[in-house]
Structure formats: C-alpha cells, structure tokens
C-alpha cells in the first residue's frame, strides 16, 4: 500500500508518486525566529516530522528542507509602537542590539525545542538572510518574464494578473478576491492584489543592496528561492500550517512557476489550527503556550510530542492542560510496557518466530499511517495491543518479538524509546547571552531591563543572584 496524503492543491487524497522513483524531496515552512516558538508552530513542524519518519520507514531516499525565516519585518516605527511585540526584542532594539543577534537566539531556541520534541534533523535549515542573492536572481527572472514590475523608490511587485493560475491552491482567484472583502487601495500598485517581492523602506532594520535600491525581500520569495536551490524547481511535498495557504503558499506557486523553474511542489499538506481551551491562542488571552512553558510545568519532551501528534493533523486540535495530563498517562502506559518487556526478554529463549497477531497489528498500524497519516487510528491499534500484551506478558523471545513491534511503531511516533535529556548543567546559548545582556544593562544602570531579563531567565527556571563577588546563577528546584 502506498502512502496517501490529502493534497490541498487538488482538494483530494492522492497517492504519493515521487518525481524521481524512490526519492522524496520535501520542503517544510519553518519558524519565524522573532518570538518563542509556540505549540501551534510545533504542531505544523511535527507534521513535517511524521512525514519524514514515514518516508524513511517506507525506504524512500528523503531530502527534507526547513527554512528559517530570519528577515525581520520590523521597522524603527515598531520600536516606537511596541504593541504586541516581544518586550525584550523592543528593548533590545532600543539598546541597539543587532537584530541578527536576536534572530540567532530564537533560532537556537527553535532547534533546542525541536530536539526536546524528538524531531529528526532536517537535511538543511537554510536561513533567508543567507539567500538574498538567490532571491534577487528570481525577482530578476520574474521581471524578465513580465510577471513583475518595479515602482521607483518603493520596490518590486508581482503582477498577479499575469499569472493565470493564481488562486489554484487557496481558491482565492482574482475574481473571488475582487468580489470579496474590502481591499486597501494602493495607487503605487497596478492591482490591489499584487504582492511585494522587494521592498524599499529606510526604516527597516535589515537592509541589502539590490538592482532596485537598498531594501529587503518580501516574505514569500524566500521559500521559492530556497526550495529551488535545495530541492529543484519541481519537488514532491510542501508542508505548512493552514494559515500559510493564503497568501504565503499561493504566492510561492505564482513566483516559482512564474519564474519558469518548474512545476513547483506537487503535493501540499497543511496542518489545521491548534486551539487552546477552545480559543485561538493569544498572549493577551493568557492561553499562549510555548514548549518551554510546558517543560516548566513538568511535562517531558516525549509527552508534549505525544499530545501534539495524537490526533489527526487535519482535524482541529483543542489543547488543554487537562488533556495533556491524560495524554501523559497514555504515553506512560506504552513506556511501562516497554520496560516490562525489556525485563521479560532477558530470559530470552530462541525460536519464538513469527507472531500472527503482532504481524496483523503491524499491518494495521502501517495502513493507518499510510492513510493520510492517521496517527490517532495507528495509536488505537497500538494501545489495543499494548493492553493485551500487558494482561498476558510474553516472556523470552516472544517478548523480543513484542519489543520489535513497539520499535516499529516508534520509528514514526518517537515517544516510547526516546530518552529525554536530563536538564543539563550548562546554560543554553541564549540563556548565556541573556546573562551577558543583563550584565551590560546593569553596567549601564538600566535596572528595569536587567530586572526584565532576570524575570525571563526565571521563567526558564534559572535563578539569578547578584552577590558581593558578582552575579551567579542556579537552577530552580
Ligand atoms: Zn514558506
């Protein structure tokens, strides 16, 4: 049975037929590294990871690429108007800290969280800021082919009316857009729906030279340029959250196909929104969880992972702490059985051979995964078997066979055999940087910034004390 996925582009389930037999090239829309990655972001990244693990288990030669969006979209105006912005970031700007430095710090946090949640390492994590020449090249190609135009002193826009297939992914065709909601009129653009490829704005904190003036790229062009570089102009799978469908992914298609690089992605897979306590997650509602928040509450990486993957990626997910408690018990049952089986397998006797019941369970588990990553179905199969095995614990080589079954399932799930790292005695890079930043703030007698950084560290379980001999840190117990 082949892997079948719901393809947003065709609005139906399709069988995965790679461009090159036996090889799958996949692009995952990655993190924007200007705020703490939250559990909704990770639900989408975990969709990419589940796909990666499934492709690996099915024997494909997989290439997985995830971009790091580190071109900030903040201007000096944002410094003046800090509403909704990360306070530290605002302060950092006021203190004159390099925006690249902030981006690197959040990038590190993303990688730390990904490790905690046992995501497989992608084959590349290209940063947008490292690929400005590639983006400029693609914009030049679009200009040459009539899909883009320049506006003096403003930048370069994509001409949506030149791209017939616009709307093919989201259904937001130009006709539908025109009849839809109010659109802000901008005289500088040929059409209100045209989107920026290059923007000139001297207030922007990150700037690069280009043939059209010093400025910065639009968000969408990075994914078109980087997927082309790492995966080619036609590749197999593109993933993201459902909020990426429009305008981000629609614009990616217009740019890549418009630039003539190929067909672009064939199968588009999108994770549904995650709600918390039945509401859209928001910092002001107080229902905003980062991975670090959950770790602080005592949840371990594999438990958070289980909770974020255990229902279908296309079903809306409602996250609650009570639900997490229940999920924690469920994953604990799997791990308890593993421990018992490991003990029981010590007295291994050769020749247990095949076990038709476990073979059938394996087949059912795989069938669920192949059916558009139906992880909840697969978990149902697994838990049924685990209950039965717990009631009548196999011993010796039969226990070895049962462990093989668990291991097979865990190649996808990564919750049973993974070990969570004990909190290390070292600070992470970004914590170290925060301490140094706080030292600077104290030297400059900026006590409020120093206090703010101390609170941020405390939120991560790091206690800062200023003594006669200097500042020390310890881990909160
Ligand atoms: Zn993207």
Short mmCIF file of C-alpha atoms and ligand atoms in Angstrom, two decimals:
data_model
loop_
_atom_site.label_atom_id
_atom_site.label_comp_id
_atom_site.label_asym_id
_atom_site.label_seq_id
_atom_site.Cartn_x
_atom_site.Cartn_y
_atom_site.Cartn_z
CA UNK A 1 0.00 0.00 0.00
CA UNK A 2 1.37 3.35 -0.90
CA UNK A 3 1.33 6.46 1.21
CA UNK A 4 -1.73 8.61 0.54
CA UNK A 5 -1.93 12.27 1.52
CA UNK A 6 -4.61 14.94 1.37
CA UNK A 7 -3.35 17.33 -1.30
CA UNK A 8 -4.67 20.85 -0.72
CA UNK A 9 -3.84 21.69 -4.34
CA UNK A 10 -6.21 19.05 -5.72
CA UNK A 11 -8.56 19.07 -2.76
CA UNK A 12 -8.47 15.28 -2.56
CA UNK A 13 -6.41 12.42 -1.25
CA UNK A 14 -3.63 11.40 -3.63
CA UNK A 15 -1.18 8.55 -3.74
CA UNK A 16 2.35 9.84 -3.35
CA UNK A 17 4.14 9.33 -6.65
CA UNK A 18 7.57 10.92 -6.36
CA UNK A 19 9.04 12.90 -9.25
CA UNK A 20 12.04 10.55 -9.10
CA UNK A 21 11.14 6.97 -8.20
CA UNK A 22 12.38 6.03 -4.75
CA UNK A 23 13.27 9.59 -3.75
CA UNK A 24 11.14 12.16 -1.99
CA UNK A 25 12.04 15.84 -1.71
CA UNK A 26 10.12 17.78 0.90
CA UNK A 27 10.02 21.42 1.96
CA UNK A 28 8.60 22.41 5.36
CA UNK A 29 7.76 26.03 6.06
CA UNK A 30 9.83 26.66 9.15
CA UNK A 31 9.93 29.06 12.06
CA UNK A 32 9.99 32.83 12.03
CA UNK A 33 12.75 33.49 14.52
CA UNK A 34 11.49 36.64 16.20
CA UNK A 35 9.45 35.14 19.01
CA UNK A 36 9.23 31.99 21.11
CA UNK A 37 8.03 29.07 19.01
CA UNK A 38 4.64 28.03 20.38
CA UNK A 39 2.84 24.71 20.40
CA UNK A 40 0.80 25.64 17.31
CA UNK A 41 4.00 26.18 15.34
CA UNK A 42 5.27 22.84 16.53
CA UNK A 43 2.10 21.04 15.51
CA UNK A 44 2.94 22.04 11.95
CA UNK A 45 6.65 21.16 12.30
CA UNK A 46 5.63 17.78 13.77
CA UNK A 47 3.50 17.12 10.69
CA UNK A 48 6.72 17.51 8.67
CA UNK A 49 8.50 15.17 11.07
CA UNK A 50 5.79 12.49 10.90
CA UNK A 51 6.01 12.62 7.11
CA UNK A 52 9.80 12.42 7.22
CA UNK A 53 9.70 9.39 9.54
CA UNK A 54 7.08 7.66 7.41
CA UNK A 55 9.08 8.24 4.23
CA UNK A 56 12.23 6.94 5.93
CA UNK A 57 10.42 3.84 7.17
CA UNK A 58 8.98 3.16 3.71
CA UNK A 59 12.54 3.16 2.35
CA UNK A 60 12.50 6.40 0.35
CA UNK A 61 15.66 8.39 -0.03
CA UNK A 62 14.30 11.53 1.59
CA UNK A 63 15.57 15.09 1.43
CA UNK A 64 13.91 17.35 3.98
CA UNK A 65 14.49 21.09 3.99
CA UNK A 66 13.09 23.56 6.51
CA UNK A 67 13.61 27.28 6.11
CA UNK A 68 14.48 29.69 8.90
CA UNK A 69 12.65 32.99 8.36
CA UNK A 70 15.11 35.42 9.87
CA UNK A 71 14.43 38.51 7.78
CA UNK A 72 12.69 40.55 10.41
CA UNK A 73 9.70 42.54 9.33
CA UNK A 74 10.16 45.19 11.94
CA UNK A 75 10.96 48.81 11.37
CA UNK A 76 12.09 51.65 13.55
CA UNK A 77 8.38 52.53 13.82
CA UNK A 78 7.83 49.27 15.63
CA UNK A 79 10.33 50.40 18.19
CA UNK A 80 8.17 53.44 18.86
CA UNK A 81 4.98 51.38 18.80
CA UNK A 82 5.66 48.20 20.68
CA UNK A 83 2.11 46.85 20.82
CA UNK A 84 2.02 43.09 20.62
CA UNK A 85 5.73 42.83 20.32
CA UNK A 86 8.09 40.85 22.45
CA UNK A 87 9.24 43.23 25.13
CA UNK A 88 12.78 42.01 25.18
CA UNK A 89 13.01 42.48 21.45
CA UNK A 90 11.79 46.04 21.70
CA UNK A 91 14.18 46.76 24.50
CA UNK A 92 16.99 45.12 22.63
CA UNK A 93 16.36 47.44 19.72
CA UNK A 94 16.30 50.44 21.96
CA UNK A 95 19.55 49.26 23.44
CA UNK A 96 20.93 48.97 19.95
CA UNK A 97 21.31 45.21 19.88
CA UNK A 98 21.77 43.74 16.43
CA UNK A 99 18.52 42.20 15.06
CA UNK A 100 20.62 39.35 13.66
CA UNK A 101 21.67 38.52 17.19
CA UNK A 102 18.04 38.28 18.29
CA UNK A 103 17.23 36.09 15.31
CA UNK A 104 20.08 33.70 16.14
CA UNK A 105 18.88 33.45 19.70
CA UNK A 106 15.35 32.45 18.68
CA UNK A 107 16.74 30.13 16.02
CA UNK A 108 18.71 28.36 18.73
CA UNK A 109 15.56 28.12 20.83
CA UNK A 110 13.73 26.53 17.91
CA UNK A 111 16.50 23.92 17.50
CA UNK A 112 16.53 23.24 21.25
CA UNK A 113 12.76 22.73 21.26
CA UNK A 114 12.90 20.54 18.14
CA UNK A 115 15.46 18.35 19.89
CA UNK A 116 13.31 18.17 23.01
CA UNK A 117 10.35 17.03 20.91
CA UNK A 118 12.49 14.44 19.13
CA UNK A 119 12.12 15.85 15.63
CA UNK A 120 14.54 14.27 13.20
CA UNK A 121 17.18 16.66 11.98
CA UNK A 122 16.25 18.03 8.54
CA UNK A 123 18.92 17.82 5.84
CA UNK A 124 19.15 21.59 5.63
CA UNK A 125 17.85 24.61 7.53
CA UNK A 126 18.57 27.45 5.11
CA UNK A 127 18.28 30.95 6.52
CA UNK A 128 16.56 33.61 4.44
CA UNK A 129 19.31 36.14 5.20
CA UNK A 130 21.91 33.78 3.69
CA UNK A 131 19.99 33.62 0.38
CA UNK A 132 19.43 37.22 -0.64
CA UNK A 133 21.34 36.80 -3.98
CA UNK A 134 19.15 33.80 -4.90
CA UNK A 135 16.02 35.85 -4.19
CA UNK A 136 17.31 38.78 -6.24
CA UNK A 137 18.01 36.38 -9.11
CA UNK A 138 14.47 35.02 -9.01
CA UNK A 139 12.99 38.54 -8.91
CA UNK A 140 15.08 39.43 -11.98
CA UNK A 141 13.72 36.35 -13.78
CA UNK A 142 10.17 37.40 -12.90
CA UNK A 143 10.81 40.90 -14.22
CA UNK A 144 12.22 39.48 -17.47
CA UNK A 145 9.19 37.25 -17.93
CA UNK A 146 6.71 40.07 -17.35
CA UNK A 147 5.42 38.72 -14.02
CA UNK A 148 6.80 41.62 -12.01
CA UNK A 149 7.27 45.38 -12.21
CA UNK A 150 9.28 47.95 -10.35
CA UNK A 151 7.95 51.05 -8.66
CA UNK A 152 10.56 53.73 -8.27
CA UNK A 153 11.57 54.19 -4.66
CA UNK A 154 9.06 51.57 -3.46
CA UNK A 155 10.30 48.22 -4.70
CA UNK A 156 9.22 45.35 -6.92
CA UNK A 157 5.76 43.81 -7.10
CA UNK A 158 4.47 40.54 -8.50
CA UNK A 159 1.84 41.20 -11.18
CA UNK A 160 -0.90 38.76 -10.21
CA UNK A 161 -2.96 39.40 -13.35
CA UNK A 162 -0.10 37.94 -15.40
CA UNK A 163 -0.41 34.59 -13.65
CA UNK A 164 -3.47 32.71 -14.82
CA UNK A 165 -3.31 30.02 -12.19
CA UNK A 166 -3.38 32.50 -9.31
CA UNK A 167 -5.79 31.08 -6.73
CA UNK A 168 -5.19 27.44 -7.69
CA UNK A 169 -4.19 26.45 -4.16
CA UNK A 170 -6.46 28.56 -1.96
CA UNK A 171 -9.41 29.18 -4.26
CA UNK A 172 -8.68 32.90 -3.93
CA UNK A 173 -8.75 33.58 -7.64
CA UNK A 174 -8.65 37.22 -8.70
CA UNK A 175 -12.36 37.02 -9.44
CA UNK A 176 -13.11 35.74 -5.95
CA UNK A 177 -10.78 38.28 -4.38
CA UNK A 178 -12.42 41.16 -6.22
CA UNK A 179 -15.89 40.15 -5.08
CA UNK A 180 -14.65 39.59 -1.55
CA UNK A 181 -13.86 41.90 1.28
CA UNK A 182 -12.56 45.46 1.13
CA UNK A 183 -9.01 45.74 -0.09
CA UNK A 184 -6.84 48.67 0.75
CA UNK A 185 -6.16 50.67 -2.38
CA UNK A 186 -2.56 51.45 -3.08
CA UNK A 187 -2.00 53.72 -6.08
CA UNK A 188 1.55 52.57 -6.49
CA UNK A 189 0.42 49.07 -7.42
CA UNK A 190 -1.21 48.02 -10.70
CA UNK A 191 -3.63 45.82 -8.77
CA UNK A 192 -4.52 45.73 -5.11
CA UNK A 193 -3.69 42.02 -5.08
CA UNK A 194 -0.12 42.44 -6.32
CA UNK A 195 2.35 41.48 -3.61
CA UNK A 196 5.83 42.72 -2.80
CA UNK A 197 8.93 40.89 -3.94
CA UNK A 198 11.37 43.59 -2.82
CA UNK A 199 10.62 46.46 -0.52
CA UNK A 200 12.42 49.72 -0.08
CA UNK A 201 11.95 51.17 3.38
CA UNK A 202 14.76 53.03 5.06
CA UNK A 203 13.20 52.44 8.47
CA UNK A 204 13.60 48.70 8.15
CA UNK A 205 16.18 47.18 10.47
CA UNK A 206 17.67 44.78 7.91
CA UNK A 207 18.79 46.09 4.52
CA UNK A 208 20.58 44.73 1.49
CA UNK A 209 21.72 46.25 -1.81
CA UNK A 210 19.74 45.25 -4.89
CA UNK A 211 19.38 46.42 -8.50
CA UNK A 212 16.25 48.28 -7.32
CA UNK A 213 17.79 50.01 -4.35
CA UNK A 214 18.69 49.14 -0.81
CA UNK A 215 15.87 47.21 0.83
CA UNK A 216 14.70 43.79 1.87
CA UNK A 217 12.83 40.86 0.32
CA UNK A 218 9.13 40.09 0.74
CA UNK A 219 8.40 37.06 2.87
CA UNK A 220 7.09 34.77 0.11
CA UNK A 221 10.12 34.94 -2.18
CA UNK A 222 12.45 33.27 0.32
CA UNK A 223 10.64 29.93 0.11
CA UNK A 224 10.56 29.97 -3.70
CA UNK A 225 14.26 30.82 -3.93
CA UNK A 226 15.46 28.40 -1.25
CA UNK A 227 13.32 25.44 -2.30
CA UNK A 228 14.70 25.87 -5.83
CA UNK A 229 18.26 25.87 -4.55
CA UNK A 230 17.91 22.84 -2.26
CA UNK A 231 15.21 20.74 -3.94
CA UNK A 232 14.96 21.87 -7.57
CA UNK A 233 12.09 23.55 -9.39
CA UNK A 234 9.78 20.54 -9.17
CA UNK A 235 9.64 18.57 -5.96
CA UNK A 236 7.28 16.28 -4.10
CA UNK A 237 5.86 17.67 -0.87
CA UNK A 238 5.43 21.13 0.65
CA UNK A 239 4.03 21.46 4.16
CA UNK A 240 2.90 24.24 6.45
CA UNK A 241 0.11 25.37 8.72
CA UNK A 242 -3.29 26.07 7.19
CA UNK A 243 -2.73 29.79 7.76
CA UNK A 244 0.12 29.56 5.23
CA UNK A 245 -2.20 28.54 2.37
CA UNK A 246 -3.08 32.13 1.57
CA UNK A 247 -1.34 34.31 0.79
CA UNK A 248 2.03 32.69 1.50
CA UNK A 249 1.84 29.41 -0.41
CA UNK A 250 -0.36 30.82 -3.16
CA UNK A 251 2.32 33.46 -3.77
CA UNK A 252 5.11 30.88 -3.67
CA UNK A 253 3.42 28.99 -6.52
CA UNK A 254 2.98 32.18 -8.55
CA UNK A 255 6.64 33.13 -8.09
CA UNK A 256 8.21 29.73 -8.78
CA UNK A 257 6.01 28.74 -11.70
CA UNK A 258 6.14 32.32 -12.97
CA UNK A 259 9.94 32.30 -12.87
CA UNK A 260 9.85 29.22 -15.07
CA UNK A 261 11.82 26.98 -12.70
CA UNK A 262 9.42 24.06 -12.96
CA UNK A 263 6.13 22.73 -11.71
CA UNK A 264 6.98 23.55 -8.06
CA UNK A 265 5.54 21.34 -5.29
CA UNK A 266 3.19 18.56 -6.32
CA UNK A 267 1.59 17.67 -3.01
CA UNK A 268 0.65 20.36 -0.47
CA UNK A 269 -0.01 19.19 3.07
CA UNK A 270 -1.38 21.59 5.68
CA UNK A 271 -1.92 21.18 9.42
CA UNK A 272 -5.11 22.58 10.91
CA UNK A 273 -5.08 25.28 13.55
CA UNK A 274 -4.50 24.46 17.13
CA UNK A 275 -6.85 25.97 19.69
CA UNK A 276 -6.11 26.26 23.38
CA UNK A 277 -9.06 25.88 25.76
CA UNK A 278 -11.31 26.23 22.72
CA UNK A 279 -9.89 29.63 21.79
CA UNK A 280 -7.38 30.93 19.35
CA UNK A 281 -4.07 31.09 21.16
CA UNK A 282 -3.08 34.62 22.11
CA UNK A 283 -0.73 36.15 24.60
CA UNK A 284 -3.39 38.60 25.82
CA UNK A 285 -5.89 35.77 26.44
CA UNK A 286 -3.32 34.05 28.63
CA UNK A 287 -3.74 30.80 26.69
CA UNK A 288 -0.43 31.01 24.89
CA UNK A 289 1.95 28.11 25.41
CA UNK A 290 5.49 27.75 24.24
CA UNK A 291 7.34 24.45 24.51
CA UNK A 292 9.38 25.97 27.32
CA UNK A 293 6.16 26.81 29.21
CA UNK A 294 5.13 23.15 29.17
CA UNK A 295 8.59 21.93 30.16
CA UNK A 296 8.41 24.33 33.07
CA UNK A 297 5.12 22.79 34.12
CA UNK A 298 6.97 19.50 34.37
CA UNK A 299 5.96 17.87 31.08
CA UNK A 300 8.69 15.99 29.30
CA UNK A 301 9.57 16.23 25.62
CA UNK A 302 8.05 12.89 24.59
CA UNK A 303 4.83 13.73 26.45
CA UNK A 304 4.45 17.05 24.67
CA UNK A 305 5.21 15.33 21.38
CA UNK A 306 2.58 12.67 22.02
CA UNK A 307 -0.02 15.28 22.86
CA UNK A 308 0.67 17.28 19.71
CA UNK A 309 0.60 14.30 17.30
CA UNK A 310 -2.11 12.09 18.80
CA UNK A 311 -5.00 13.48 16.80
CA UNK A 312 -5.20 13.81 13.06
CA UNK A 313 -3.27 16.73 11.60
CA UNK A 314 -6.27 17.81 9.50
CA UNK A 315 -8.61 17.82 12.50
CA UNK A 316 -8.75 20.98 14.55
CA UNK A 317 -6.96 20.30 17.79
CA UNK A 318 -8.03 21.72 21.13
CA UNK A 319 -5.12 21.76 23.53
CA UNK A 320 -5.81 21.82 27.25
CA UNK A 321 -3.57 21.12 30.24
CA UNK A 322 -6.11 18.50 31.44
CA UNK A 323 -5.89 16.85 28.04
CA UNK A 324 -2.11 16.85 28.34
CA UNK A 325 -2.38 15.12 31.70
CA UNK A 326 -4.45 12.38 30.06
CA UNK A 327 -2.02 12.08 27.15
CA UNK A 328 0.84 11.80 29.60
CA UNK A 329 -0.82 8.79 31.22
CA UNK A 330 -1.42 7.21 27.81
CA UNK A 331 2.18 7.52 26.72
CA UNK A 332 3.33 6.30 30.14
CA UNK A 333 1.39 3.06 29.58
CA UNK A 334 3.39 2.49 26.38
CA UNK A 335 6.68 3.09 28.16
CA UNK A 336 5.75 0.92 31.14
CA UNK A 337 5.06 -1.99 28.83
CA UNK A 338 8.39 -1.40 27.13
CA UNK A 339 10.17 -1.64 30.50
CA UNK A 340 8.34 -4.84 31.44
CA UNK A 341 9.09 -6.41 28.06
CA UNK A 342 12.75 -5.49 28.34
CA UNK A 343 12.92 -7.32 31.66
CA UNK A 344 10.94 -10.27 30.35
CA UNK A 345 13.12 -10.54 27.27
CA UNK A 346 16.26 -11.03 29.40
CA UNK A 347 15.38 -14.70 29.79
CA UNK A 348 15.34 -14.95 26.01
CA UNK A 349 14.86 -18.40 24.51
CA UNK A 350 15.50 -18.78 20.81
CA UNK A 351 12.85 -19.56 18.26
CA UNK A 352 9.69 -17.64 19.06
CA UNK A 353 9.35 -16.99 15.34
CA UNK A 354 6.53 -15.06 13.83
CA UNK A 355 3.54 -13.90 15.78
CA UNK A 356 0.49 -13.66 13.50
CA UNK A 357 -1.33 -11.34 15.90
CA UNK A 358 1.57 -8.88 16.04
CA UNK A 359 2.08 -9.18 12.28
CA UNK A 360 -1.54 -8.22 11.78
CA UNK A 361 -1.24 -5.33 14.24
CA UNK A 362 1.85 -4.09 12.39
CA UNK A 363 -0.05 -4.25 9.12
CA UNK A 364 -2.96 -2.28 10.61
CA UNK A 365 -0.65 0.30 12.16
CA UNK A 366 1.09 0.87 8.81
CA UNK A 367 -2.24 1.05 7.00
CA UNK A 368 -3.39 3.87 9.31
CA UNK A 369 -0.15 5.80 8.81
CA UNK A 370 -0.36 5.33 5.04
CA UNK A 371 -3.92 6.64 5.15
CA UNK A 372 -3.03 10.34 5.25
CA UNK A 373 -1.05 9.96 8.50
CA UNK A 374 -3.95 8.75 10.57
CA UNK A 375 -1.93 8.72 13.78
CA UNK A 376 -4.97 8.52 16.06
CA UNK A 377 -6.02 5.35 14.25
CA UNK A 378 -2.50 3.97 14.48
CA UNK A 379 -2.40 4.75 18.20
CA UNK A 380 -5.71 2.92 18.61
CA UNK A 381 -4.15 -0.21 17.11
CA UNK A 382 -1.07 0.17 19.28
CA UNK A 383 -2.94 0.72 22.55
CA UNK A 384 -5.17 -2.32 21.87
CA UNK A 385 -2.09 -4.49 21.50
CA UNK A 386 -0.37 -2.91 24.49
CA UNK A 387 -3.37 -3.68 26.71
CA UNK A 388 -3.41 -7.29 25.54
CA UNK A 389 0.34 -7.69 25.99
CA UNK A 390 0.13 -6.16 29.47
CA UNK A 391 -2.57 -8.61 30.53
CA UNK A 392 -0.55 -11.62 29.43
CA UNK A 393 3.07 -10.52 29.37
CA UNK A 394 5.12 -12.52 26.85
CA UNK A 395 8.48 -13.79 28.03
CA UNK A 396 11.78 -14.64 26.40
CA UNK A 397 11.92 -14.39 22.66
CA UNK A 398 8.19 -13.66 22.49
CA UNK A 399 8.95 -10.52 24.50
CA UNK A 400 11.71 -9.70 22.00
CA UNK A 401 9.16 -10.00 19.20
CA UNK A 402 6.75 -7.69 21.05
CA UNK A 403 9.54 -5.16 21.55
CA UNK A 404 10.22 -5.28 17.81
CA UNK A 405 6.59 -4.36 17.24
CA UNK A 406 6.84 -1.40 19.63
CA UNK A 407 10.07 -0.29 17.97
CA UNK A 408 8.44 -0.42 14.55
CA UNK A 409 5.61 1.84 15.74
CA UNK A 410 8.06 4.13 17.49
CA UNK A 411 10.01 4.79 14.29
CA UNK A 412 7.03 7.00 13.48
CA UNK A 413 5.82 8.05 16.92
CA UNK A 414 9.18 8.60 18.68
CA UNK A 415 7.63 8.54 22.15
CA UNK A 416 8.38 5.05 23.54
CA UNK A 417 12.11 4.51 23.17
CA UNK A 418 13.29 8.11 23.13
CA UNK A 419 15.07 9.37 26.21
CA UNK A 420 14.55 12.92 27.31
CA UNK A 421 17.74 14.60 28.23
CA UNK A 422 18.04 15.40 31.87
CA UNK A 423 18.26 19.15 32.28
CA UNK A 424 21.88 19.84 31.56
CA UNK A 425 24.14 21.68 33.95
CA UNK A 426 25.02 24.14 31.24
CA UNK A 427 23.06 27.14 30.19
CA UNK A 428 21.79 27.20 26.63
CA UNK A 429 23.41 29.69 24.29
CA UNK A 430 20.51 32.09 24.52
CA UNK A 431 20.46 31.92 28.32
CA UNK A 432 24.16 32.68 28.36
CA UNK A 433 23.53 35.61 26.05
CA UNK A 434 20.73 36.84 28.27
CA UNK A 435 23.05 36.85 31.28
CA UNK A 436 25.64 38.83 29.34
CA UNK A 437 22.97 41.22 28.15
CA UNK A 438 21.88 41.68 31.74
CA UNK A 439 25.47 42.43 32.80
CA UNK A 440 25.62 45.13 30.15
CA UNK A 441 22.29 46.55 31.29
CA UNK A 442 23.49 46.64 34.91
CA UNK A 443 26.73 48.32 33.93
CA UNK A 444 24.67 50.93 32.16
CA UNK A 445 22.47 51.22 35.26
CA UNK A 446 19.44 50.16 33.21
CA UNK A 447 17.81 48.40 36.14
CA UNK A 448 14.43 47.85 34.54
CA UNK A 449 15.96 45.99 31.60
CA UNK A 450 18.15 44.00 33.99
CA UNK A 451 15.05 43.03 36.01
CA UNK A 452 13.17 42.10 32.91
CA UNK A 453 15.95 39.79 31.74
CA UNK A 454 16.16 38.27 35.24
CA UNK A 455 12.41 37.51 35.06
CA UNK A 456 12.78 35.96 31.61
CA UNK A 457 15.52 33.69 32.92
CA UNK A 458 13.43 32.82 35.96
CA UNK A 459 10.61 31.81 33.63
CA UNK A 460 13.07 29.26 32.23
CA UNK A 461 13.97 28.05 35.70
CA UNK A 462 17.25 29.96 36.00
CA UNK A 463 17.63 31.90 39.23
CA UNK A 464 19.97 34.90 39.12
CA UNK A 465 21.58 36.31 42.22
CA UNK A 466 23.74 39.38 42.48
CA UNK A 467 26.21 38.97 45.31
CA UNK A 468 29.26 40.82 46.55
CA UNK A 469 31.51 38.74 44.34
CA UNK A 470 29.39 39.14 41.22
CA UNK A 471 26.38 37.53 39.62
CA UNK A 472 25.73 33.81 39.96
CA UNK A 473 23.04 31.56 38.60
CA UNK A 474 21.40 28.37 39.77
CA UNK A 475 18.64 26.11 38.60
CA UNK A 476 15.28 26.44 40.30
CA UNK A 477 14.32 23.24 42.15
ZN1 LIG B 1 7.21 29.26 3.18
#
